[in-house]
PDB file of C-alpha atoms in Angstrom:
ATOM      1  CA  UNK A  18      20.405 -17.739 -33.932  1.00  0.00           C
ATOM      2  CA  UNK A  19      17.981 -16.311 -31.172  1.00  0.00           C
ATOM      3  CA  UNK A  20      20.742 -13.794 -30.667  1.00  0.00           C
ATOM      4  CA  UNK A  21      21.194 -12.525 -34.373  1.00  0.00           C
ATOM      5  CA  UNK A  22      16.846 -12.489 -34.332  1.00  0.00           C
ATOM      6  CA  UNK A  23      16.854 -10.271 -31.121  1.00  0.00           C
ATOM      7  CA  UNK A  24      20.007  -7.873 -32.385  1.00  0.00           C
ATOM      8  CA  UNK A  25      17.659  -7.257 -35.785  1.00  0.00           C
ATOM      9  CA  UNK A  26      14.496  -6.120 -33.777  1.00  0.00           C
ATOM     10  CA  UNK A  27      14.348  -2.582 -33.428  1.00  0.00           C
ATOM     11  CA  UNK A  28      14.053  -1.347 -29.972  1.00  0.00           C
ATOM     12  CA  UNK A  29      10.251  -0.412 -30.617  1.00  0.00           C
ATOM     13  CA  UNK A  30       9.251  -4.037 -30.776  1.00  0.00           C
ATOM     14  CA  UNK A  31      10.392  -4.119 -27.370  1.00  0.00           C
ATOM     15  CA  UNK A  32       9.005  -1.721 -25.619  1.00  0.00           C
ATOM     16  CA  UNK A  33       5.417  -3.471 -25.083  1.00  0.00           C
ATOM     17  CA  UNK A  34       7.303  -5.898 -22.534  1.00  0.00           C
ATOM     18  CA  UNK A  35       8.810  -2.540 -21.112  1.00  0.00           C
ATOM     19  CA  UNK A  36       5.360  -1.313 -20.628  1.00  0.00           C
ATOM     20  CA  UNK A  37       3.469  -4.434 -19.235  1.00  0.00           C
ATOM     21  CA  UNK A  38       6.075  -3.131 -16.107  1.00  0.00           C
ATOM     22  CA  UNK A  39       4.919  -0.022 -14.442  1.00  0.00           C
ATOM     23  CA  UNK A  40       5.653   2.304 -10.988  1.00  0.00           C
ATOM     24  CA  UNK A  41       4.074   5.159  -8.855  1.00  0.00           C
ATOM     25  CA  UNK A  42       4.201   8.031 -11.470  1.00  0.00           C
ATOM     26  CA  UNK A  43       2.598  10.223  -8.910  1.00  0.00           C
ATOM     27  CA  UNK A  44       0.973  11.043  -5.473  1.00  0.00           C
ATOM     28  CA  UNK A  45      -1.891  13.187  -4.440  1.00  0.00           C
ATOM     29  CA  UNK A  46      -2.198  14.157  -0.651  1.00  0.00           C
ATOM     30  CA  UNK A  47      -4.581  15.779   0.264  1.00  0.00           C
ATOM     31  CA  UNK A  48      -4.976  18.402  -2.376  1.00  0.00           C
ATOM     32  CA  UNK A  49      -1.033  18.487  -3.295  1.00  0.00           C
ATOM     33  CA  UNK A  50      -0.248  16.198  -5.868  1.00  0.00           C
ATOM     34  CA  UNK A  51       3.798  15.387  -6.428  1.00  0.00           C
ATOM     35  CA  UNK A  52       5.183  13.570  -9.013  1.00  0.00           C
ATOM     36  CA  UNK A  53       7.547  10.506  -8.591  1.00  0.00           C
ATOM     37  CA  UNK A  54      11.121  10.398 -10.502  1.00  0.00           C
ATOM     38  CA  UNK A  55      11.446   8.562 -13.416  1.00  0.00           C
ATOM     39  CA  UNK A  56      13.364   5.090 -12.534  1.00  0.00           C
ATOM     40  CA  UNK A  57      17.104   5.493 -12.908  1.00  0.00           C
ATOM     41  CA  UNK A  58      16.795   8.989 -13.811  1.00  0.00           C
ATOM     42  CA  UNK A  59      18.589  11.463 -11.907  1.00  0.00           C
ATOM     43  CA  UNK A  60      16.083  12.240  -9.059  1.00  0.00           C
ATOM     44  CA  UNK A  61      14.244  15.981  -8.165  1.00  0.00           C
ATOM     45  CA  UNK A  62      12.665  16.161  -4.867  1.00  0.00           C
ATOM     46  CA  UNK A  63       9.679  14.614  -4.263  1.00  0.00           C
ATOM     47  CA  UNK A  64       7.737  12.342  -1.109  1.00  0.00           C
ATOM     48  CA  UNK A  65       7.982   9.377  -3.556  1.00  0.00           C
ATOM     49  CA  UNK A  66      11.175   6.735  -2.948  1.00  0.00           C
ATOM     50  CA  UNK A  67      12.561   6.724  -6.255  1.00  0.00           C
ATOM     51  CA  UNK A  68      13.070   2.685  -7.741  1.00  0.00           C
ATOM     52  CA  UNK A  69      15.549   1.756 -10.378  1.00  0.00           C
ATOM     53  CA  UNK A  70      14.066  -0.547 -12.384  1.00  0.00           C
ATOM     54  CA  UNK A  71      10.230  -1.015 -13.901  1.00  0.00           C
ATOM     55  CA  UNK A  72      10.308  -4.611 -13.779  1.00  0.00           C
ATOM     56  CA  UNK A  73       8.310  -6.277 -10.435  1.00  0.00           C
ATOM     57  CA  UNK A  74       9.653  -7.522  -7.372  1.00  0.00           C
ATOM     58  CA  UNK A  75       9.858 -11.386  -7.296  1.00  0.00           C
ATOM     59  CA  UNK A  76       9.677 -13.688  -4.686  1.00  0.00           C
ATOM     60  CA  UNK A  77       7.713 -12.820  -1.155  1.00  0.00           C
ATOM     61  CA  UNK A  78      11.204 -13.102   0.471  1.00  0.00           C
ATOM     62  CA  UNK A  79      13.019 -10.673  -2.064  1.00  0.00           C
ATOM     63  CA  UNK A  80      14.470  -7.190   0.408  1.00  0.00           C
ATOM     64  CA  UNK A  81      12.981  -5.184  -2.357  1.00  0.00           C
ATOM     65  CA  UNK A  82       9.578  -5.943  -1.711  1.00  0.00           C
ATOM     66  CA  UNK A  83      10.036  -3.371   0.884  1.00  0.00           C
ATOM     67  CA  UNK A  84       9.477   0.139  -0.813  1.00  0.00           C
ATOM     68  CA  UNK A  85      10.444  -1.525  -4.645  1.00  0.00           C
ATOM     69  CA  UNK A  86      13.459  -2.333  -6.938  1.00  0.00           C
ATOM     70  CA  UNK A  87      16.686  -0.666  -5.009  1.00  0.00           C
ATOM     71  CA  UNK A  88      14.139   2.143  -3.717  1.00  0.00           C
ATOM     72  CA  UNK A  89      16.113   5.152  -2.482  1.00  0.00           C
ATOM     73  CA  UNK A  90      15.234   7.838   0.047  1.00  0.00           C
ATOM     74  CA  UNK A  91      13.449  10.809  -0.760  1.00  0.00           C
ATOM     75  CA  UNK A  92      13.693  14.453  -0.342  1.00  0.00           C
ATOM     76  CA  UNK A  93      10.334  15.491   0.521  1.00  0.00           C
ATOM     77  CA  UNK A  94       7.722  15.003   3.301  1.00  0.00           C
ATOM     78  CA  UNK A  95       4.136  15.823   2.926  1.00  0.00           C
ATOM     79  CA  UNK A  96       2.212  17.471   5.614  1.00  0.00           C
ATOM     80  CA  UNK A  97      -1.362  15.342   5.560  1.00  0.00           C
ATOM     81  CA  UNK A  98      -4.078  15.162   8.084  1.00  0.00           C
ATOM     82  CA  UNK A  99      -6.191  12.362   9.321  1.00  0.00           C
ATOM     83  CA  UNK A 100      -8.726  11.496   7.233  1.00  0.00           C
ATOM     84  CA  UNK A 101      -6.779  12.352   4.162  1.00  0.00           C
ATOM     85  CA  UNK A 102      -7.416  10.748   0.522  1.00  0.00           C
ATOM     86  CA  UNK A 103      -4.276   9.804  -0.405  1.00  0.00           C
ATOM     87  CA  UNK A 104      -4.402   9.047  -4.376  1.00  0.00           C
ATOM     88  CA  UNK A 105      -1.721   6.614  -5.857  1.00  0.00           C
ATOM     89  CA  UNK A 106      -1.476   7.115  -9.494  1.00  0.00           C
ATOM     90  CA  UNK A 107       0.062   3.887 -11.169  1.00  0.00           C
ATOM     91  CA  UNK A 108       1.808   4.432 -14.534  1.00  0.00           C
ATOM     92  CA  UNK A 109       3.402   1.483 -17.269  1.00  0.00           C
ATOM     93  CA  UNK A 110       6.534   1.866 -18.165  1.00  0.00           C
ATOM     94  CA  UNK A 111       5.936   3.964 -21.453  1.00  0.00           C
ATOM     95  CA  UNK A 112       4.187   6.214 -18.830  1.00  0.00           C
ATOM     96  CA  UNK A 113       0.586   5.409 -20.130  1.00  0.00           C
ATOM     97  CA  UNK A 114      -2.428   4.235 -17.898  1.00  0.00           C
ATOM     98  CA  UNK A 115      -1.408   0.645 -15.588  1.00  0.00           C
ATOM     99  CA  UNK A 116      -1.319  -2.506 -17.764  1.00  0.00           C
ATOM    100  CA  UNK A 117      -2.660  -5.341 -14.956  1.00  0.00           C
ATOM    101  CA  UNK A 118      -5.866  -5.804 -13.898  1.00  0.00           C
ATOM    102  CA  UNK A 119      -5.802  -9.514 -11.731  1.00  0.00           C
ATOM    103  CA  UNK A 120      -4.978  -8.744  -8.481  1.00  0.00           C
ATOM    104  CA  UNK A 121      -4.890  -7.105  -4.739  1.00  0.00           C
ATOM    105  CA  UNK A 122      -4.212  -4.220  -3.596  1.00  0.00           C
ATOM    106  CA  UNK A 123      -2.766  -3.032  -0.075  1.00  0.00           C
ATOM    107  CA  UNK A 124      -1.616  -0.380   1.967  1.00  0.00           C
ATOM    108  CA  UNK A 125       0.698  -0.540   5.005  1.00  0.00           C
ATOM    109  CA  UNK A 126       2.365   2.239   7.047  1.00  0.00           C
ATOM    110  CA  UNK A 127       4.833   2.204   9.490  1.00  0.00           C
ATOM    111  CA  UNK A 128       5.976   5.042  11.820  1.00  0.00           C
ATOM    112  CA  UNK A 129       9.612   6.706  11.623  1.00  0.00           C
ATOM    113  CA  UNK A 130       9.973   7.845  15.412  1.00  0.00           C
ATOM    114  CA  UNK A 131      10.923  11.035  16.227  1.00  0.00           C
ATOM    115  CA  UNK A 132      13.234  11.485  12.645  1.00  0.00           C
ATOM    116  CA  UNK A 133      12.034  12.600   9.327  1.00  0.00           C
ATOM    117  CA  UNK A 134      10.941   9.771   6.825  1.00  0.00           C
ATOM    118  CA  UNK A 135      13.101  11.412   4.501  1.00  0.00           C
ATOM    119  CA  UNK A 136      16.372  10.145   6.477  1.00  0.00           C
ATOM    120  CA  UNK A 137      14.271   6.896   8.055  1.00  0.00           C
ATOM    121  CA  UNK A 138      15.625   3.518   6.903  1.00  0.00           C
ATOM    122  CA  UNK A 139      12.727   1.177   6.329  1.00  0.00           C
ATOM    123  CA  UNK A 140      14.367  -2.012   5.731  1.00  0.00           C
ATOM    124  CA  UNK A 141      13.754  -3.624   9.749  1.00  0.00           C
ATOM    125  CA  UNK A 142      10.722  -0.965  10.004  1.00  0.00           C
ATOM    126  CA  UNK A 143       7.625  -2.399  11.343  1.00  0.00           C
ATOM    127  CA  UNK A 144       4.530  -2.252   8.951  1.00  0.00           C
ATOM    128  CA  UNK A 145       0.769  -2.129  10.239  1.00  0.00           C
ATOM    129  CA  UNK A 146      -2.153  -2.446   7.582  1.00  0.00           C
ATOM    130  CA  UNK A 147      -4.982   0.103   6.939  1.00  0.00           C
ATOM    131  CA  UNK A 148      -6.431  -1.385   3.605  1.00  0.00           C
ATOM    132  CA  UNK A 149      -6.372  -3.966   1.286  1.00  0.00           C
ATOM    133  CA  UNK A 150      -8.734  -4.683  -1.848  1.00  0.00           C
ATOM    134  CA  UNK A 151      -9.591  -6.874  -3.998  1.00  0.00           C
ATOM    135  CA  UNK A 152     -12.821  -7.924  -6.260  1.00  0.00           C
ATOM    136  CA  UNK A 153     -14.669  -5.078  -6.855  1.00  0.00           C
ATOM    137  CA  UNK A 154     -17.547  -7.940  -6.871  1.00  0.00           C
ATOM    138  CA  UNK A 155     -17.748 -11.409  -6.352  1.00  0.00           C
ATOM    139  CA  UNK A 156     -16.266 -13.329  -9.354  1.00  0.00           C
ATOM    140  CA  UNK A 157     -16.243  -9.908 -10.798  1.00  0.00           C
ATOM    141  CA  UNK A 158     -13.364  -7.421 -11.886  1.00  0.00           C
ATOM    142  CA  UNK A 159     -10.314  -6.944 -10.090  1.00  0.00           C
ATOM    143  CA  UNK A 160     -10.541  -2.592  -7.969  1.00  0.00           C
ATOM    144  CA  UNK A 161      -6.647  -2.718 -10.061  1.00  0.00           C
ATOM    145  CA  UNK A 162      -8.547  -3.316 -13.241  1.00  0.00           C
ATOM    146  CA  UNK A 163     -10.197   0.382 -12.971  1.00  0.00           C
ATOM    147  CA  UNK A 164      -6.209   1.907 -12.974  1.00  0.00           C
ATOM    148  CA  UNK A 165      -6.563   0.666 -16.287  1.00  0.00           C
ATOM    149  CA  UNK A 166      -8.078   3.825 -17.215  1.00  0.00           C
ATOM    150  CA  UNK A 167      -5.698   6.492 -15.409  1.00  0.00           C
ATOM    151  CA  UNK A 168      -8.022   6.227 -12.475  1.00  0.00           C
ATOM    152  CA  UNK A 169      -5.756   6.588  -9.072  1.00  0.00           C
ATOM    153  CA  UNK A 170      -6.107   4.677  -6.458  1.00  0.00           C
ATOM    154  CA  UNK A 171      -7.916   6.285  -3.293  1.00  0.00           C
ATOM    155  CA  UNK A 172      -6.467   5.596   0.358  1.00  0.00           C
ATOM    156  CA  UNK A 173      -7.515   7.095   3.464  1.00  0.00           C
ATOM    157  CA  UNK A 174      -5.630   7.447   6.513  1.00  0.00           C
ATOM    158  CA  UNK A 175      -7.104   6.322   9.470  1.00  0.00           C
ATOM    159  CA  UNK A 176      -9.049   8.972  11.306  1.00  0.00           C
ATOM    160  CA  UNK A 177      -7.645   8.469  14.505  1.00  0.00           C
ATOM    161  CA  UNK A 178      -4.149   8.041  13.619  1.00  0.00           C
ATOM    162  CA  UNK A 179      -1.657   9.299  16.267  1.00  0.00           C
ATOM    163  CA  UNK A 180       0.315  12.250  14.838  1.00  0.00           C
ATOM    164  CA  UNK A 181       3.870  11.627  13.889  1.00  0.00           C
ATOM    165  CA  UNK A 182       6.368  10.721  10.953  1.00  0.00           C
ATOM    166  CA  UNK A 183       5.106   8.099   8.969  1.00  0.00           C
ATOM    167  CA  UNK A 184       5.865   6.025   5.667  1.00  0.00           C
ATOM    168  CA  UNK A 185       2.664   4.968   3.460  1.00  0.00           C
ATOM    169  CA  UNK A 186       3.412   2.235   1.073  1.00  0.00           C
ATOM    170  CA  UNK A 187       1.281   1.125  -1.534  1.00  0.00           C
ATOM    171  CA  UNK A 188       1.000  -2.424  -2.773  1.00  0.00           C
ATOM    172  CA  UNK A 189      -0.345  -3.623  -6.185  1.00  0.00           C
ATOM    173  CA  UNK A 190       0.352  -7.744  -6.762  1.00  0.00           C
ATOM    174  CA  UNK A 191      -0.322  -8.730 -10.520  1.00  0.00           C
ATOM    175  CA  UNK A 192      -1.718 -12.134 -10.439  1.00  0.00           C
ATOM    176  CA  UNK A 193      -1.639 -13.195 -13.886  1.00  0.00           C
ATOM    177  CA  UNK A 194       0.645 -15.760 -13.257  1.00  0.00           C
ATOM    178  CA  UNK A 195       0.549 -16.588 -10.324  1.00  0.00           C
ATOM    179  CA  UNK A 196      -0.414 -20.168 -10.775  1.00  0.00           C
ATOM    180  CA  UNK A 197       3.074 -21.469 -10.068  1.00  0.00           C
ATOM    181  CA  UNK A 198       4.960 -20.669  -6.893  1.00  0.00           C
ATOM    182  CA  UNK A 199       7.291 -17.023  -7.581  1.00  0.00           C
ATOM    183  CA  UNK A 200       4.792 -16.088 -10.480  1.00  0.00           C
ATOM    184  CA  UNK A 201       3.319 -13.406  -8.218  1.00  0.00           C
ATOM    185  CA  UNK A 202       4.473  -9.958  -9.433  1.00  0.00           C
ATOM    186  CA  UNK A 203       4.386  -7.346  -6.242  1.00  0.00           C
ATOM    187  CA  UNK A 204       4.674  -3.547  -7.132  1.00  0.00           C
ATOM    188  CA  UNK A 205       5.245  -1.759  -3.794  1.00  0.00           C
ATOM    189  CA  UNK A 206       5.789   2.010  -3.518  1.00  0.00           C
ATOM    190  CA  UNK A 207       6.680   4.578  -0.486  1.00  0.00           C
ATOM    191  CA  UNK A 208       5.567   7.679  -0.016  1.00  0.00           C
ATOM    192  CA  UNK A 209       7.077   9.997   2.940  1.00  0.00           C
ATOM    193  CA  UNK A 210       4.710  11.551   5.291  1.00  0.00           C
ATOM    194  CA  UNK A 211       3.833  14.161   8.719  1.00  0.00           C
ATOM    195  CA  UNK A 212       0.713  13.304   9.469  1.00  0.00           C
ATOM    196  CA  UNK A 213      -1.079  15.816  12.161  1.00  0.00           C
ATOM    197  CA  UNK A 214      -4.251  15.815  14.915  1.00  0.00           C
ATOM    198  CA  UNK A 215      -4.616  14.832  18.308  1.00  0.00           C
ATOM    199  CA  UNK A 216      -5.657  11.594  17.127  1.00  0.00           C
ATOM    200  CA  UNK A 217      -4.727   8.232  19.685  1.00  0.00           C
ATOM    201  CA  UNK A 218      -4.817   5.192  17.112  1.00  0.00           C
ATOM    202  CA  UNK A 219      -1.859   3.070  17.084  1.00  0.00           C
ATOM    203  CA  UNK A 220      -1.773  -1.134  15.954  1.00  0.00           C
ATOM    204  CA  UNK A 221      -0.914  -3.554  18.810  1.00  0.00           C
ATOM    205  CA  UNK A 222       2.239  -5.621  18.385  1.00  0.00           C
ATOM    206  CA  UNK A 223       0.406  -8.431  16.883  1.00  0.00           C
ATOM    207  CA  UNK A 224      -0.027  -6.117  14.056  1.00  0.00           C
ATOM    208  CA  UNK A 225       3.280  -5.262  12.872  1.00  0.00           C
ATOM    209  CA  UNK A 226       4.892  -7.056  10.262  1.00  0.00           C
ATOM    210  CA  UNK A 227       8.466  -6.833   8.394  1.00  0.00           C
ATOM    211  CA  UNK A 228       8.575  -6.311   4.436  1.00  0.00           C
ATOM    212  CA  UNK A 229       9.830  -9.128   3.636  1.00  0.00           C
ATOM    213  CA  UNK A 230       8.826 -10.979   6.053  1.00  0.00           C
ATOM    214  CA  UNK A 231       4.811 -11.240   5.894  1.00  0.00           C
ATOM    215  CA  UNK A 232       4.363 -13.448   3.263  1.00  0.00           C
ATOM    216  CA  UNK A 233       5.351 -16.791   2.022  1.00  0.00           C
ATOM    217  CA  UNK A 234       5.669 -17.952  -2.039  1.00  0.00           C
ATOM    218  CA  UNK A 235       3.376 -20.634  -1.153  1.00  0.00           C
ATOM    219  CA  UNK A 236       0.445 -18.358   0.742  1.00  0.00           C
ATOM    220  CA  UNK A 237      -3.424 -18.876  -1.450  1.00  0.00           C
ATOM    221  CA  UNK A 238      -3.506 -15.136  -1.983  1.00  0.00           C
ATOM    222  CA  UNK A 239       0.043 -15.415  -3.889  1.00  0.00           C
ATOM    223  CA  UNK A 240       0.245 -18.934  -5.270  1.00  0.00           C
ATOM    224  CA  UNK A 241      -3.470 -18.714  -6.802  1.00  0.00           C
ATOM    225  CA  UNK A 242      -4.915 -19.370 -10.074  1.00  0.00           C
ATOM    226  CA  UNK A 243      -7.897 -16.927 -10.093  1.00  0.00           C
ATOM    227  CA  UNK A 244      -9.125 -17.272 -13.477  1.00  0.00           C
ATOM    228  CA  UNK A 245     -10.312 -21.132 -12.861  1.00  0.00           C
ATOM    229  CA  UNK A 246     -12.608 -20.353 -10.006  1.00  0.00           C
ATOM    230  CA  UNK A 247     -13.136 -16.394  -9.657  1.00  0.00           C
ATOM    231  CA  UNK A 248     -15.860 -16.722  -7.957  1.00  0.00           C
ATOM    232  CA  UNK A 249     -13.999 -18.042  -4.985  1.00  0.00           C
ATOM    233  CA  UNK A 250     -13.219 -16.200  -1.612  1.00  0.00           C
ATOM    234  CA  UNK A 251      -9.233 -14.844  -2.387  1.00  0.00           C
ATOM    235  CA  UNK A 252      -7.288 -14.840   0.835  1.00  0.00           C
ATOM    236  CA  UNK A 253      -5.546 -11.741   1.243  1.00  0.00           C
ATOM    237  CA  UNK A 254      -1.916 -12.412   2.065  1.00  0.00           C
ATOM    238  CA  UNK A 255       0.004 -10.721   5.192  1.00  0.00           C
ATOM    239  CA  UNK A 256      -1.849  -9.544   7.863  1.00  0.00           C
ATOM    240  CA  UNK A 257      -5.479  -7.997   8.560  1.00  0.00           C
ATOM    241  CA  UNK A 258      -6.154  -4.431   8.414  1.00  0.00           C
ATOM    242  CA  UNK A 259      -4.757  -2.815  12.057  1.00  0.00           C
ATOM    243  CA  UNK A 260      -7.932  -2.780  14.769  1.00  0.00           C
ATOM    244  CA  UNK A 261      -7.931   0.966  15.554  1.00  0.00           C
ATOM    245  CA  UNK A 262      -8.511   1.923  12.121  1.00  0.00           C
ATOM    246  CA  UNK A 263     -12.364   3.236  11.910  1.00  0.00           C
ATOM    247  CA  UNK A 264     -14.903   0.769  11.096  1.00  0.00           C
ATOM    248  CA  UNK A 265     -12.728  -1.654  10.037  1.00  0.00           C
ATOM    249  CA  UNK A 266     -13.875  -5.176   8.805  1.00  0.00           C
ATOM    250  CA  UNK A 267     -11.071  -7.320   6.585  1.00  0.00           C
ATOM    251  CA  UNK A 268     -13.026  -8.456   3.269  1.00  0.00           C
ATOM    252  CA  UNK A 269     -12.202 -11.559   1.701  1.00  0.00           C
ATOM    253  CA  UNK A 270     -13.184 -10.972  -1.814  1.00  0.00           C
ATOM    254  CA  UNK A 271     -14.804  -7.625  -2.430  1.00  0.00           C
ATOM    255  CA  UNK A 272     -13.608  -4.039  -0.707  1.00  0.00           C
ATOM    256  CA  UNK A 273     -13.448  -3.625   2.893  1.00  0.00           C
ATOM    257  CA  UNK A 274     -16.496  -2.277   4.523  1.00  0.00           C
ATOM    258  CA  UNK A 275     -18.509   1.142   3.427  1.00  0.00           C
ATOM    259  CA  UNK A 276     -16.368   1.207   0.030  1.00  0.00           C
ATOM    260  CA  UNK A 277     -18.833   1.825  -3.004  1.00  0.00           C
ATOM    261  CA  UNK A 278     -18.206  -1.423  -5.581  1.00  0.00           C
ATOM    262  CA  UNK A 279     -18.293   1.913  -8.625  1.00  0.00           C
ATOM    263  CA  UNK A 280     -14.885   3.812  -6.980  1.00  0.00           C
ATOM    264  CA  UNK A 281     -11.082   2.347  -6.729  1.00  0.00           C
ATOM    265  CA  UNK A 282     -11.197   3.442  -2.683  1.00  0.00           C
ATOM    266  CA  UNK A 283     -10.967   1.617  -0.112  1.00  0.00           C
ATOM    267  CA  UNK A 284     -10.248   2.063   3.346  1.00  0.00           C
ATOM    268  CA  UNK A 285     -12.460   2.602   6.777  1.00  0.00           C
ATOM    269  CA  UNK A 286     -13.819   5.619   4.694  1.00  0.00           C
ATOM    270  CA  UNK A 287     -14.374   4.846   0.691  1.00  0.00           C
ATOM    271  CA  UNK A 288     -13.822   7.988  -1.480  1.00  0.00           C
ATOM    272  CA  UNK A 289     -14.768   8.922  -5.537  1.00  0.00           C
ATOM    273  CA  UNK A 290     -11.665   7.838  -7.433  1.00  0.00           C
ATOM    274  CA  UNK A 291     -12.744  10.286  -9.803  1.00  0.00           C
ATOM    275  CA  UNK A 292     -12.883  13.648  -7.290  1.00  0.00           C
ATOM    276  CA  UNK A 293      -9.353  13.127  -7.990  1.00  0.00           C
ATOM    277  CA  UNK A 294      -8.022  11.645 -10.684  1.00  0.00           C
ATOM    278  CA  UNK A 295      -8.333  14.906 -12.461  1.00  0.00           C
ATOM    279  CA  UNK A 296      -5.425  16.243 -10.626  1.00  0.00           C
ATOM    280  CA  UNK A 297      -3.304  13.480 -10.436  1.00  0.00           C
ATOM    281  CA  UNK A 298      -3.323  13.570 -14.342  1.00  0.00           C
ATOM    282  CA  UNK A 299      -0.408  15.789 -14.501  1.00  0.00           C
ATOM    283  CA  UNK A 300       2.128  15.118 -17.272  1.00  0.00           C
ATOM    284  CA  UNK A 301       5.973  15.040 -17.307  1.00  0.00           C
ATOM    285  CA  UNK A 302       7.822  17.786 -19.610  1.00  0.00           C
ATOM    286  CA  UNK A 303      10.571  15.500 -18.829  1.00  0.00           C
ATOM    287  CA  UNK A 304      12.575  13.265 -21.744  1.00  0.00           C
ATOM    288  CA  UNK A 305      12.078   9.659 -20.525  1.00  0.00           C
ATOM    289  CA  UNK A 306      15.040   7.482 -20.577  1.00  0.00           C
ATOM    290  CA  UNK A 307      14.380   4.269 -22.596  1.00  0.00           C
ATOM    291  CA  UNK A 308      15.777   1.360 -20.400  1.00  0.00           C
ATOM    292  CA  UNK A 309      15.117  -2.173 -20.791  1.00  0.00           C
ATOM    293  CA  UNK A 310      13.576  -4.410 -18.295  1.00  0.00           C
ATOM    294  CA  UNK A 311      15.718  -6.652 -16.725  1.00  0.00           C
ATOM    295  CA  UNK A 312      14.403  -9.544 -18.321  1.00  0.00           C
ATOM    296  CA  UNK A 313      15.220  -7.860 -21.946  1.00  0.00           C
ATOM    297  CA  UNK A 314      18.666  -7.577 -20.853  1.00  0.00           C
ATOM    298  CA  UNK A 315      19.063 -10.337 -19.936  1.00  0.00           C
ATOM    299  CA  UNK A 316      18.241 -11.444 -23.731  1.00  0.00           C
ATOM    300  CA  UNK A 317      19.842  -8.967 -25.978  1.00  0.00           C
ATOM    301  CA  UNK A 318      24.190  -9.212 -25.167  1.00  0.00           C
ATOM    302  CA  UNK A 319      24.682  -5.488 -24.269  1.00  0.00           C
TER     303      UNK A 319
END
């Protein structure tokens, strides 16, 4: 009976659940912006690992929360500088504006050595934080909640960075329900990168972490319920933002130190989400494959 219901819907009715899903539509570095493949499309070269799937990555042990759902290499590297804004522009999966709004976001990056990122395999790479965000006051809105809009999301890299190959992956984890153990929904993207300078900073070994491997189903900032008591400190989950990064001070509940509560930034140095969400706007001439999550196919026999 469920079956026969499902078979009469037309595939329009669907696509809401499709778009509550989402991925890194695009990247702005610097002043170049570059626009990520669409999942399980046949890729075009970008600095953006391409995923296969819209749906989030389950479970805090799962090997995709590494760089997302089966994420492959890409072609590109950026060149980018210390000091950089680095502006992640999160699309659903019909391509419109992000859909969540409860929840953290992070960044990580983790070094390549002396090879290109574009031929680096991240899956036993060692991650160091530089940011990590949350209420945008206490009790208040969620910094995700302003994606919401098209907004990006601003990152900076440290200032003092060493040069060298690096990965930057982006984090967003929907918390809507989260209130029983695997409800957590992480969205994690990687974007390839050169960075440049003379800079020195570098994390200590206490500092790196695996992806998977830094958090547990069971850790407060991912089993949480944080619509009974928002006004409550949220824990962030893996580990504090890397020492060397400038001015650094791990928040607990609002962003990190010297980010203005009005902008999506956060980082040692808080930037105007909107100086460049203008040019991350860019639209795709491309035809978008419809696909259905995999929970929809899981529920209509193919």
């Amino acid at each position: 009976m469920i079956t026969a219901i499902l078979l009469s819907l037309p595939l329009v009715s669907l696509l809401p659940v499709v778009s509550a899903h989402g991925w890194l539509g695009s990247v702005t570095v610097g002043t170049q912006t570059f626009v990520g493949n669409v999942p399980n499309a046949s890729p075009t070269g970008t600095i953006i690992r391409q995923i296969d799937d819209v749906d989030p990555v389950k479970g805090a042990s799962n090997t995709f929360l590494n760089c997302g759902q089966n994420a492959q290499l890409a072609s590109d590297v950026a060149e980018a500088n210390p000091g950089d804004t680095v502006a992640f522009t999160w699309v659903n999966g019909d391509d419109g504006p992000w859909v969540h709004n409860a929840g953290p976001m992070q960044t990580y990056m983790t070094s390549c050595g002396s090879q290109s990122c574009s031929s680096f395999d991240s899956s036993t790479a060692s991650w160091f934080k530089i940011q990590e965000q949350g209420r945008i006051t206490p009790g208040g809105d969620w910094a995700m909640s302003l994606m919401n809009t098209g907004a990006p999301a601003n990152v900076t890299i440290p200032s003092n960075i060493a040069p060298g190959n690096y990965i930057i992956r982006h984090e967003l984890i929907a918390l809507q329900i989260a209130q029983t153990a695997g409800g957590a929904e992480f969205y994690p993207a990687c974007v390839q990168l050169k960075v440049g300078g003379t800079g020195t900073g570098t994390p200590s070994e206490d500092e790196l972490v695996q992806l998977p491997g830094a958090y547990s189903d069971t850790d407060p900032g991912i089993l949480v319920d944080v619509y009974s008591n928002p006004d409550a400190d949220y824990v962030f989950p893996g580990p504090a933002v890397a020492a060397f990064v400038s001015g650094n001070t791990t928040a607990t509940s609002s962003p990190s130190a010297g980010a203005s509560s009005a902008t999506i930034s956060s980082s040692a140095v808080a930037s105007s989400s909107t100086a460049s969400s203008a040019s991350c706007k860019k639209r795709r001439d491309v035809v978008r494959p419809r696909t259905l999550s995999r929970v929809m196919k899981n529920l209509v026999p193919q």
